[in-house]
Amino acid sequence: MEFSCDKVVSLHDMETRQQRKDNYHHEAAGLQQRISNLKARGRGFVTGEIASFLGLIAFIATITLSESELLKAVEGVLAAVMAVCYIIIRNKDTKNSRRITELEQLRLAYQQEEAALGGDFAAFDDGERYVDPQHPFTYDLDIFGQESLYQRINRTVTTLGAGRLAESLSRVDRHKTIQEIDRYREAINTLAAPDLSDWRMRFISCGVKGKIDTDAILLSLPHLQKITIPHYLSGRGIKVAASLLSVGLIASIIAAIYQLVNPMLPILWVFVNFFLVAGLAGSYLNRMLTVGNKLRNEMQPLMRVVRLIDEIEPGHSTLIKEDVDQLKEAASSFEMLTDIVETLILRTSDAYKFFADAFCLRGFFLANKFCSWRAMACSNLTVWIDAVTDLDVLVSMAQMRYDHPEAGSATIIEKEGSEEPIYYEAKGLWHPFLGAKAVRNDFSIRDGNFYIVTGANMAGKSTFLRALGVNYILAMNGMPVFAERLTVSRFKLFSSMRTSDDLSHGISYFNAELRRLEQMIQFIGAPTPSSSHTLLILDEILKGTNSLDKLNGSRMFLRAISDKPVAGIIATHDLELAKMEQESPQFHNWCFEIALGTDVTYPYKITPGVAKNQNATYLLSRILCNFATR
């Protein structure tokens, strides 16, 4: 992906992103109107429910008062009509309420995306729980925490998806093969297609009110498997017997109304049915309920996700096709489990349980249905949840791809075993957090070479170092990279940019720096399946000591690692360190120069050489001058 003019590209990207932001706003407004209409319809449903229920009660009451058999029959039919109307209206009201909830979540998802394109990511999970100062690179590169890369990407709707996304961003040193990275890139680009924007937003909306706890579902699996259901509840015989008992009860009620049998018969039958279910299936249903309570908040949103995945066309992506094929088989199983869990929760109401078991012997059917589900799905549930997790992560990555049309795609090349195991070639690279205001830079890194970057405070050194690391992480995940062109090989990554002391444990800043350098040396000596070579990103080695000691220590450290399987880029204010370029062709000087005039100008462009201008003395002299004139 190449561009001929940075200014034209930036303007085009700003317009495109603004259009998408306006689109999100328009969709949210349209959804608000639809929600208002559905709420008005819901009030009508409530009125209909009340009217039909009162009608049912009235007709039942008149049956007992009427003396004419014909009139009783008519009133019985009308009571049945009222009951049917109540059930139909109630079902429509339930579906309407569910639709309102779904549209409210979708509206919120659009509002959050609109805010994100405006730079506000507060609504998204920031992954603070994954912050680890000891990690080889995530702490220094702002991968987790507030305003982090994770927060900007994360739209996951499941707990396992959130964890897998975090793992993908933090384990590039032991990551996918080049072929797997290419498959991920293909899948991300497929899901990022503009015509799938509505589908992606519906998917993302499933998690805006809280992530689906897929961990809890998997933890419940052993408990589901341990529930022992007797053979007589798992066969067809129990369903036939339950159906006959239910029909018999209804027939006895009708017969009693027409005084064909003693009125005590249906009353006795009701209690026989209820206690039959309680005696033969009650303990097993209670165990199922214990597990069902743990799943009650997870199954409905998970079922929505599975239905959405069932809609998607995989296109040319084999990765998506594999997951979709698995979940097409899973859809009916998830539907059945959702129905079982919902019915189990309803049984927490004593009134529902009594009427459901006494009149329909629902407990027998529920136990039988559970046996059927377990036989069909229990062994596959882990695989299905894994497929949902895969697509969950891909949708988050695809949304980032869609929201950043200005970003490009990296080319991954195989260099392990060659003369250049570390290869990093960037044209027009910038940090993804900076947006349209970012200045693009070209830079190359080769194995065994060290790049010493000098420059004034705030000149852009640290941001540039982070841009190198963050874009490499994105490239290793098949995600869009913030560069006009980026070609990299696979290698390990280690950074030391944000060392902090820990006074509560008696660790000074200098001691913490030494520990980090020791960790780095051990990391270099630990090869991984993907590479044995490491790119080091360092910002000011040994900041915690005096200038001369810092210079001598930095030189000693760089000389010691210069014959190891590493390459490094080192930002420093110490211009003396730049003299290492004269000692060995492995060392190269680069700088971020500033311009000093009536004010300080920051071009944020990296160029060969050593920085000449420093801003600390200049800015301090202006402050002191203003102070002196008071």
XYZ file of C-alpha atoms in Angstrom:
630
model
C 0.000 0.000 0.000
C 1.750 3.160 -1.207
C 0.819 6.823 -1.267
C 2.406 9.586 -3.242
C 1.418 12.520 -1.065
C 1.104 12.467 2.732
C -1.068 15.592 2.885
C -3.571 14.320 0.333
C -3.754 10.931 2.035
C -4.297 12.456 5.464
C -7.094 14.684 4.167
C -8.788 11.745 2.421
C -8.499 9.597 5.560
C -9.940 12.347 7.748
C -12.927 12.694 5.420
C -13.460 8.921 5.349
C -13.282 8.566 9.113
C -15.561 11.581 9.570
C -18.066 10.003 7.201
C -17.964 6.789 9.259
C -18.376 8.760 12.458
C -21.414 10.542 10.963
C -22.728 7.152 9.848
C -22.533 5.804 13.403
C -24.368 8.896 14.661
C -27.097 8.525 12.018
C -27.582 4.822 12.806
C -27.848 5.520 16.549
C -30.484 8.198 15.924
C -32.494 5.858 13.666
C -32.370 3.128 16.292
C -33.668 5.539 18.942
C -36.756 6.164 16.815
C -37.328 2.435 16.305
C -36.986 1.849 20.057
C -39.603 4.530 20.771
C -42.021 2.885 18.326
C -41.489 -0.537 19.893
C -42.053 0.855 23.388
C -45.362 2.337 22.239
C -46.315 -1.053 20.792
C -45.319 -2.667 24.093
C -47.795 -0.489 25.979
C -50.503 -1.754 23.606
C -49.487 -5.345 24.307
C -49.760 -4.761 28.058
C -53.287 -3.387 27.588
C -54.185 -6.438 25.489
C -52.800 -8.815 28.121
C -54.839 -7.209 30.883
C -58.022 -7.227 28.779
C -57.661 -10.873 27.680
C -56.805 -12.027 31.211
C -59.841 -10.243 32.692
C -61.981 -11.717 29.908
C -60.708 -15.205 30.746
C -61.571 -14.750 34.436
C -65.001 -13.333 33.582
C -65.972 -16.205 31.271
C -64.761 -18.830 33.772
C -66.898 -17.132 36.442
C -70.022 -17.055 34.224
C -69.666 -20.778 33.456
C -70.298 -21.551 37.124
C -73.334 -19.250 37.175
C -75.004 -20.341 33.930
C -77.666 -23.025 34.014
C -77.930 -23.623 30.283
C -75.573 -26.294 28.954
C -75.394 -24.519 25.595
C -74.474 -21.251 27.279
C -71.810 -23.015 29.330
C -70.336 -24.448 26.130
C -70.267 -21.027 24.465
C -68.701 -19.424 27.531
C -66.164 -22.255 27.708
C -65.175 -21.631 24.088
C -64.888 -17.872 24.741
C -62.756 -18.538 27.840
C -60.477 -20.712 25.728
C -60.292 -17.936 23.097
C -59.329 -15.411 25.813
C -56.651 -17.809 27.107
C -55.233 -18.255 23.597
C -55.307 -14.477 23.033
C -53.499 -13.912 26.315
C -50.794 -16.430 25.413
C -50.320 -14.968 21.915
C -50.190 -11.366 23.169
C -47.872 -12.360 26.012
C -45.466 -14.053 23.595
C -45.535 -11.028 21.299
C -44.888 -8.745 24.261
C -41.940 -10.893 25.357
C -40.456 -10.823 21.842
C -41.073 -7.073 21.633
C -39.306 -6.490 24.975
C -36.392 -8.639 23.849
C -36.200 -6.696 20.591
C -36.172 -3.399 22.497
C -33.276 -4.669 24.620
C -31.341 -5.773 21.537
C -31.894 -2.445 19.760
C -30.889 -0.492 22.865
C -27.655 -2.469 22.997
C -27.106 -1.898 19.272
C -27.710 1.840 19.671
C -25.186 1.915 22.509
C -22.660 0.052 20.325
C -23.038 2.689 17.588
C -22.672 5.502 20.118
C -19.517 3.930 21.507
C -18.006 3.553 18.028
C -18.841 7.186 17.284
C -17.075 8.197 20.502
C -14.073 5.999 19.627
C -13.626 7.725 16.279
C -13.629 10.966 18.259
C -10.814 9.621 20.465
C -12.892 8.517 23.461
C -12.335 4.825 24.277
C -13.552 4.948 27.893
C -16.477 2.586 27.170
C -14.174 -0.281 26.200
C -12.355 -2.789 28.406
C -8.833 -1.450 28.938
C -7.274 -4.749 30.025
C -5.814 -3.239 33.208
C -5.737 -6.745 34.694
C -3.132 -7.734 32.104
C -0.663 -4.942 32.964
C 2.656 -6.578 33.870
C 5.770 -4.413 34.410
C 7.912 -7.557 34.056
C 6.591 -8.481 30.608
C 9.199 -8.258 27.813
C 7.379 -5.400 26.031
C 3.666 -4.842 26.837
C 4.249 -2.453 29.772
C 6.609 -0.165 27.856
C 4.549 -0.108 24.650
C 1.192 0.723 26.308
C -0.427 -2.513 25.200
C -2.700 -2.724 28.275
C -4.261 -0.166 30.597
C -6.091 3.102 30.031
C -5.758 4.527 26.506
C -3.875 1.373 25.514
C -3.683 -0.535 22.248
C -5.846 -3.267 23.773
C -8.571 -0.771 24.686
C -8.569 0.652 21.157
C -8.935 -2.776 19.564
C -11.082 -4.622 22.080
C -14.716 -5.158 21.087
C -14.832 -8.743 22.341
C -18.156 -9.995 23.715
C -16.888 -13.056 25.630
C -14.493 -13.419 28.541
C -12.466 -16.003 26.655
C -12.318 -13.686 23.634
C -10.972 -10.855 25.813
C -8.286 -13.179 27.175
C -7.329 -14.536 23.781
C -7.001 -11.025 22.341
C -4.706 -10.113 25.248
C -2.625 -13.228 24.608
C -2.347 -12.406 20.893
C -1.002 -8.932 21.663
C 1.461 -10.119 24.290
C 3.047 -13.249 22.747
C 4.484 -12.288 19.363
C 7.731 -14.086 20.217
C 5.924 -17.462 20.265
C 3.249 -16.755 17.767
C 1.730 -17.992 14.552
C 3.568 -19.194 11.471
C 3.685 -16.893 8.462
C 0.930 -18.946 6.856
C -1.246 -18.566 9.960
C -0.615 -14.820 10.039
C -1.694 -14.611 6.394
C -4.866 -16.565 7.214
C -5.645 -14.165 10.054
C -5.092 -11.157 7.780
C -7.413 -12.663 5.170
C -10.096 -13.356 7.803
C -9.796 -9.854 9.283
C -10.102 -8.231 5.858
C -13.120 -10.418 5.047
C -14.947 -9.434 8.245
C -13.950 -5.757 7.820
C -15.848 -5.433 4.522
C -18.164 -2.352 4.485
C -21.187 -4.492 3.603
C -20.680 -6.382 6.898
C -20.732 -3.207 8.994
C -24.288 -3.829 10.265
C -23.446 -7.468 11.041
C -20.311 -6.490 12.976
C -22.210 -3.915 15.010
C -24.928 -6.424 15.888
C -22.195 -8.836 16.974
C -20.389 -6.199 19.055
C -23.680 -5.110 20.661
C -23.960 -8.539 22.323
C -21.240 -7.486 24.764
C -21.866 -3.772 25.394
C -23.705 -4.426 28.688
C -21.132 -6.938 29.911
C -19.134 -9.801 28.478
C -20.607 -13.275 28.134
C -18.886 -15.402 30.761
C -17.758 -18.271 28.547
C -15.370 -19.305 31.322
C -18.389 -19.999 33.542
C -20.011 -22.056 30.783
C -16.924 -24.225 30.431
C -16.575 -24.564 34.209
C -20.186 -25.763 34.335
C -19.491 -28.506 31.802
C -18.074 -31.056 34.307
C -21.095 -30.462 36.564
C -23.459 -31.108 33.661
C -21.647 -34.327 32.876
C -21.811 -35.504 36.508
C -25.616 -35.284 36.759
C -26.891 -38.869 36.633
C -30.315 -39.202 35.018
C -32.074 -42.597 35.352
C -32.724 -44.535 32.180
C -36.502 -44.312 32.538
C -36.297 -40.477 32.142
C -34.168 -40.577 29.007
C -36.274 -42.776 26.738
C -39.380 -42.102 24.629
C -41.597 -43.994 27.066
C -41.616 -41.195 29.654
C -42.694 -38.645 27.022
C -45.579 -40.866 25.915
C -46.662 -41.494 29.518
C -46.446 -37.756 30.373
C -48.508 -36.842 27.299
C -51.223 -39.384 28.195
C -51.397 -38.164 31.807
C -51.674 -34.536 30.646
C -54.445 -35.320 28.120
C -56.233 -37.411 30.731
C -56.239 -34.501 33.187
C -57.718 -32.117 30.629
C -60.373 -34.696 29.745
C -61.286 -35.158 33.433
C -61.630 -31.358 33.886
C -64.017 -31.151 30.912
C -65.961 -34.140 32.173
C -66.234 -32.594 35.637
C -67.523 -29.298 34.175
C -70.321 -31.211 32.453
C -70.877 -33.245 35.632
C -69.932 -36.507 33.931
C -67.489 -37.390 36.713
C -66.953 -36.477 40.333
C -65.243 -33.005 40.589
C -62.703 -34.544 42.957
C -61.239 -36.654 40.123
C -59.411 -33.796 38.275
C -58.305 -32.339 41.636
C -56.840 -35.664 42.657
C -55.302 -36.094 39.188
C -53.573 -32.706 39.476
C -51.842 -33.700 42.705
C -50.946 -37.159 41.401
C -49.225 -35.580 38.365
C -47.358 -33.037 40.494
C -46.077 -35.535 43.071
C -45.225 -38.047 40.330
C -42.863 -35.531 38.737
C -41.480 -34.481 42.139
C -40.850 -38.074 43.189
C -39.361 -39.446 39.967
C -37.505 -36.396 38.611
C -37.397 -33.720 41.336
C -33.886 -34.378 42.696
C -32.359 -34.498 39.202
C -34.130 -31.288 38.179
C -32.793 -29.571 41.308
C -29.224 -30.553 40.375
C -29.819 -29.269 36.848
C -31.165 -26.029 38.329
C -27.992 -25.538 40.379
C -25.941 -25.616 37.167
C -28.579 -23.649 35.267
C -28.362 -20.771 37.751
C -24.677 -20.381 36.855
C -25.545 -20.185 33.160
C -28.686 -18.056 33.356
C -27.015 -14.769 32.328
C -24.808 -16.304 29.663
C -26.953 -18.497 27.438
C -29.276 -15.898 25.876
C -26.493 -13.533 24.682
C -24.352 -16.517 23.653
C -27.249 -17.830 21.576
C -27.515 -14.427 19.885
C -23.821 -14.600 19.026
C -24.143 -18.134 17.626
C -27.140 -17.108 15.485
C -25.176 -14.151 14.132
C -22.182 -16.339 13.301
C -24.559 -18.719 11.546
C -25.525 -15.809 9.240
C -22.004 -14.989 8.099
C -20.617 -16.041 4.754
C -16.941 -17.001 5.107
C -15.942 -15.720 1.659
C -12.439 -16.901 0.765
C -11.292 -17.182 4.370
C -10.622 -20.776 5.394
C -10.182 -19.627 9.013
C -13.709 -18.210 9.179
C -15.131 -21.167 7.255
C -13.737 -23.669 9.777
C -15.277 -21.825 12.719
C -18.604 -21.149 10.967
C -18.948 -24.788 9.893
C -18.438 -25.915 13.477
C -20.991 -23.441 14.791
C -23.615 -24.276 12.186
C -23.647 -27.716 13.798
C -23.701 -26.102 17.242
C -26.648 -23.724 16.677
C -29.410 -26.234 17.448
C -27.483 -27.494 20.475
C -27.064 -23.998 21.897
C -30.760 -23.336 21.204
C -31.717 -26.458 23.146
C -29.405 -25.635 26.069
C -30.746 -22.066 26.181
C -34.321 -23.381 26.338
C -33.396 -25.867 29.089
C -31.707 -23.167 31.189
C -34.606 -20.711 30.766
C -37.149 -23.368 31.754
C -35.065 -24.349 34.765
C -34.999 -20.724 35.915
C -38.786 -20.481 35.515
C -39.087 -23.462 37.860
C -37.693 -21.326 40.699
C -41.263 -19.965 40.865
C -43.351 -22.423 42.935
C -46.521 -21.390 41.108
C -44.984 -22.070 37.686
C -43.511 -25.380 38.835
C -46.842 -26.537 40.275
C -48.954 -25.702 37.221
C -46.289 -26.846 34.709
C -45.847 -30.223 36.397
C -49.464 -30.764 37.484
C -51.041 -29.979 34.124
C -48.265 -30.751 31.595
C -45.756 -32.899 33.547
C -43.114 -30.433 32.285
C -40.407 -31.806 34.546
C -40.417 -35.176 32.732
C -40.075 -33.483 29.333
C -37.296 -31.213 30.673
C -35.244 -34.109 32.082
C -35.705 -36.014 28.818
C -34.636 -32.980 26.785
C -31.538 -32.553 28.936
C -30.551 -36.171 28.297
C -30.936 -35.649 24.553
C -28.872 -32.453 24.652
C -26.082 -33.993 26.693
C -25.822 -37.011 24.407
C -25.565 -34.718 21.385
C -23.449 -31.820 22.590
C -21.500 -32.232 25.813
C -18.379 -33.623 24.166
C -18.394 -30.841 21.537
C -19.172 -27.839 23.742
C -15.510 -26.983 24.348
C -14.795 -27.022 20.607
C -17.821 -24.833 19.902
C -16.914 -22.288 22.568
C -13.407 -22.185 21.106
C -14.852 -21.412 17.662
C -16.958 -18.584 19.145
C -13.821 -17.241 20.868
C -11.842 -17.261 17.604
C -14.491 -15.281 15.756
C -14.931 -12.948 18.722
C -11.277 -11.911 18.472
C -11.434 -11.627 14.672
C -14.458 -9.315 14.830
C -12.588 -6.953 17.193
C -9.603 -6.887 14.868
C -11.862 -6.421 11.830
C -13.608 -3.457 13.451
C -10.240 -1.783 13.911
C -9.460 -2.499 10.272
C -12.761 -0.885 9.217
C -12.335 2.161 11.482
C -8.830 2.845 10.144
C -9.000 2.885 6.326
C -5.747 4.862 6.334
C -3.811 1.894 7.730
C -1.950 -0.586 5.527
C -1.018 -4.263 5.627
C 2.358 -5.675 6.568
C 4.340 -8.181 4.546
C 5.859 -10.953 6.659
C 8.967 -12.619 5.260
C 10.958 -15.623 6.450
C 14.501 -14.664 7.447
C 15.335 -17.198 10.161
C 18.570 -18.995 9.278
C 19.601 -16.346 6.747
C 22.149 -13.577 7.140
C 19.366 -11.190 8.213
C 17.073 -12.967 10.714
C 15.904 -9.518 11.883
C 14.473 -7.462 9.048
C 12.341 -4.332 9.560
C 11.679 -2.035 6.619
C 9.136 0.741 7.147
C 7.976 3.503 4.855
C 5.685 6.195 6.216
C 5.446 4.661 9.710
C 3.482 6.402 12.466
C 2.094 5.679 15.910
C -1.564 4.518 15.790
C -2.547 6.634 18.803
C -1.731 9.920 17.052
C -4.322 9.776 14.271
C -4.283 12.246 11.381
C -1.786 14.592 13.101
C 0.950 11.937 13.070
C 4.157 12.582 11.119
C 5.205 9.614 9.009
C 8.790 8.323 9.080
C 10.866 5.869 7.070
C 13.224 3.525 8.905
C 15.147 0.264 8.459
C 16.478 -2.199 11.022
C 18.846 -5.037 10.204
C 20.101 -7.948 12.275
C 23.216 -7.278 14.350
C 22.919 -3.490 13.989
C 22.312 -0.856 16.649
C 20.646 2.495 16.031
C 21.404 5.269 18.511
C 18.695 7.935 18.395
C 19.432 11.359 19.906
C 17.232 14.395 20.212
C 15.793 16.980 22.555
C 13.028 16.375 25.059
C 9.599 16.060 23.396
C 11.249 15.723 19.970
C 9.535 12.362 19.333
C 12.143 9.734 20.247
C 10.038 7.639 22.651
C 6.907 7.844 20.512
C 8.884 6.671 17.490
C 10.352 3.729 19.419
C 6.865 2.738 20.550
C 5.565 3.072 16.989
C 8.168 0.534 15.854
C 7.142 -1.946 18.544
C 3.362 -1.489 18.323
C 3.291 -1.857 14.551
C 5.355 -5.032 14.777
C 2.808 -6.483 17.230
C -0.026 -5.565 14.859
C 1.829 -7.123 11.923
C 2.329 -10.399 13.787
C -1.429 -10.622 14.304
C -2.370 -9.993 10.679
C -3.871 -6.660 11.696
C -3.638 -3.321 9.884
C -0.348 -1.510 10.438
C 0.082 2.224 10.582
C 2.537 2.590 7.759
C 2.406 3.132 4.018
C 4.522 0.021 3.678
C 5.942 -2.371 6.270
C 7.999 -5.498 5.634
C 9.231 -7.513 8.602
C 10.623 -10.902 9.488
C 9.631 -12.775 12.629
C 11.758 -12.196 15.706
C 11.480 -11.775 19.454
C 10.828 -8.365 20.987
C 12.101 -6.854 24.232
C 11.862 -3.273 25.454
C 13.099 -1.221 28.394
C 11.506 2.206 28.380
C 9.501 2.630 31.554
C 11.406 1.141 34.479
C 9.999 2.130 37.870
C 11.191 1.736 41.433
C 9.355 -0.254 44.102
C 10.163 1.370 47.441
C 7.694 -0.850 49.300
C 9.989 -3.775 48.484
C 13.203 -1.793 48.879
C 13.936 -1.657 45.140
C 15.504 1.626 44.019
C 15.191 2.974 40.481
C 18.775 2.024 39.655
C 18.330 -1.478 41.059
C 15.142 -1.872 39.033
C 17.060 -0.873 35.894
C 19.733 -3.478 36.573
C 17.077 -6.150 37.094
C 15.460 -5.214 33.803
C 18.779 -5.443 31.960
C 19.441 -8.813 33.579
C 15.986 -9.975 32.462
C 16.825 -8.764 28.957
C 20.073 -10.769 28.846
C 18.236 -13.929 29.924
C 15.541 -13.264 27.322
C 18.127 -12.938 24.561
C 19.550 -16.343 25.466
C 16.157 -18.105 25.367
C 15.214 -19.046 21.774
C 11.570 -19.642 20.864
C 9.930 -21.707 18.097
C 9.516 -18.620 15.905
C 13.003 -17.114 16.262
C 16.209 -17.057 18.277
C 16.906 -13.385 17.422
C 15.695 -10.392 19.417
C 14.965 -6.772 18.604
C 15.738 -4.546 21.609
C 13.957 -1.212 22.057
C 15.673 0.839 24.763
C 15.007 4.341 26.063
C 17.905 5.749 28.078
C 20.033 2.933 29.503
C 20.958 3.406 33.196
C 19.032 6.628 33.838
C 19.403 6.080 37.586
C 23.107 6.957 37.855
C 25.426 9.918 37.130
C 26.285 10.992 33.589
C 29.801 9.486 33.370
C 28.757 6.219 35.011
C 25.713 6.053 32.735
C 27.857 6.608 29.611
C 30.469 4.012 30.564
C 27.817 1.493 31.624
C 25.819 1.989 28.427
C 28.906 1.503 26.266
C 29.884 -1.619 28.186
C 26.384 -3.069 27.849
C 26.091 -2.386 24.104
C 29.542 -3.829 23.412
C 28.661 -6.947 25.429
C 25.490 -7.670 23.435
C 26.824 -6.588 20.033
C 27.952 -10.130 19.183
C 24.656 -11.694 20.303
C 21.687 -12.542 18.006
C 20.134 -9.111 18.472
C 19.483 -5.770 16.855
C 18.687 -2.670 18.882
C 17.346 0.849 18.727
C 18.393 3.048 21.640
C 17.070 6.522 22.419
C 19.414 8.719 24.485
C 20.142 12.296 25.469
C 23.825 11.422 25.879
C 25.517 12.671 22.710
C 28.772 10.997 23.754
C 27.149 7.596 23.218
C 26.828 8.479 19.539
C 30.642 8.153 19.225
C 30.198 4.380 19.182
C 29.447 4.754 15.465
C 33.183 5.455 15.044
C 34.131 2.225 16.846
C 32.128 -0.263 14.776
C 30.027 -0.373 11.586
C 27.326 -2.057 13.683
C 26.383 1.308 15.253
C 24.440 4.005 13.404
C 23.407 7.490 14.519
C 19.935 8.885 13.929
C 18.258 11.901 15.446
C 15.110 13.943 15.896
C 16.311 17.493 15.374
C 14.396 20.555 16.545
C 14.500 24.120 15.245
C 15.209 27.003 17.643
C 13.942 30.455 16.689
C 11.406 32.708 18.294
C 9.930 29.437 19.499
C 10.806 25.723 19.471
C 9.640 23.824 16.388
C 9.279 20.026 16.473
C 9.314 18.447 12.986
C 9.127 14.870 14.435
C 11.197 13.600 11.504
C 13.984 11.090 12.041
C 17.145 11.793 10.074
C 20.706 10.372 9.975
C 23.232 11.964 12.302
C 23.476 13.344 15.848
C 21.109 15.967 17.257
C 22.683 19.417 17.594
C 19.920 21.438 19.208
C 18.651 20.840 22.730
C 15.602 22.577 24.143
C 16.020 22.367 27.933
C 18.475 25.285 28.283
C 16.609 27.323 25.674
C 13.186 26.926 27.323
C 14.561 27.390 30.837
C 16.358 30.596 29.813
C 13.042 32.013 28.551
C 11.338 31.169 31.864
C 14.167 32.801 33.844
C 14.112 35.828 31.544
C 10.394 36.305 32.170
C 11.003 35.855 35.898
C 13.772 38.503 35.877
C 11.561 41.119 34.200
C 8.805 40.914 36.847
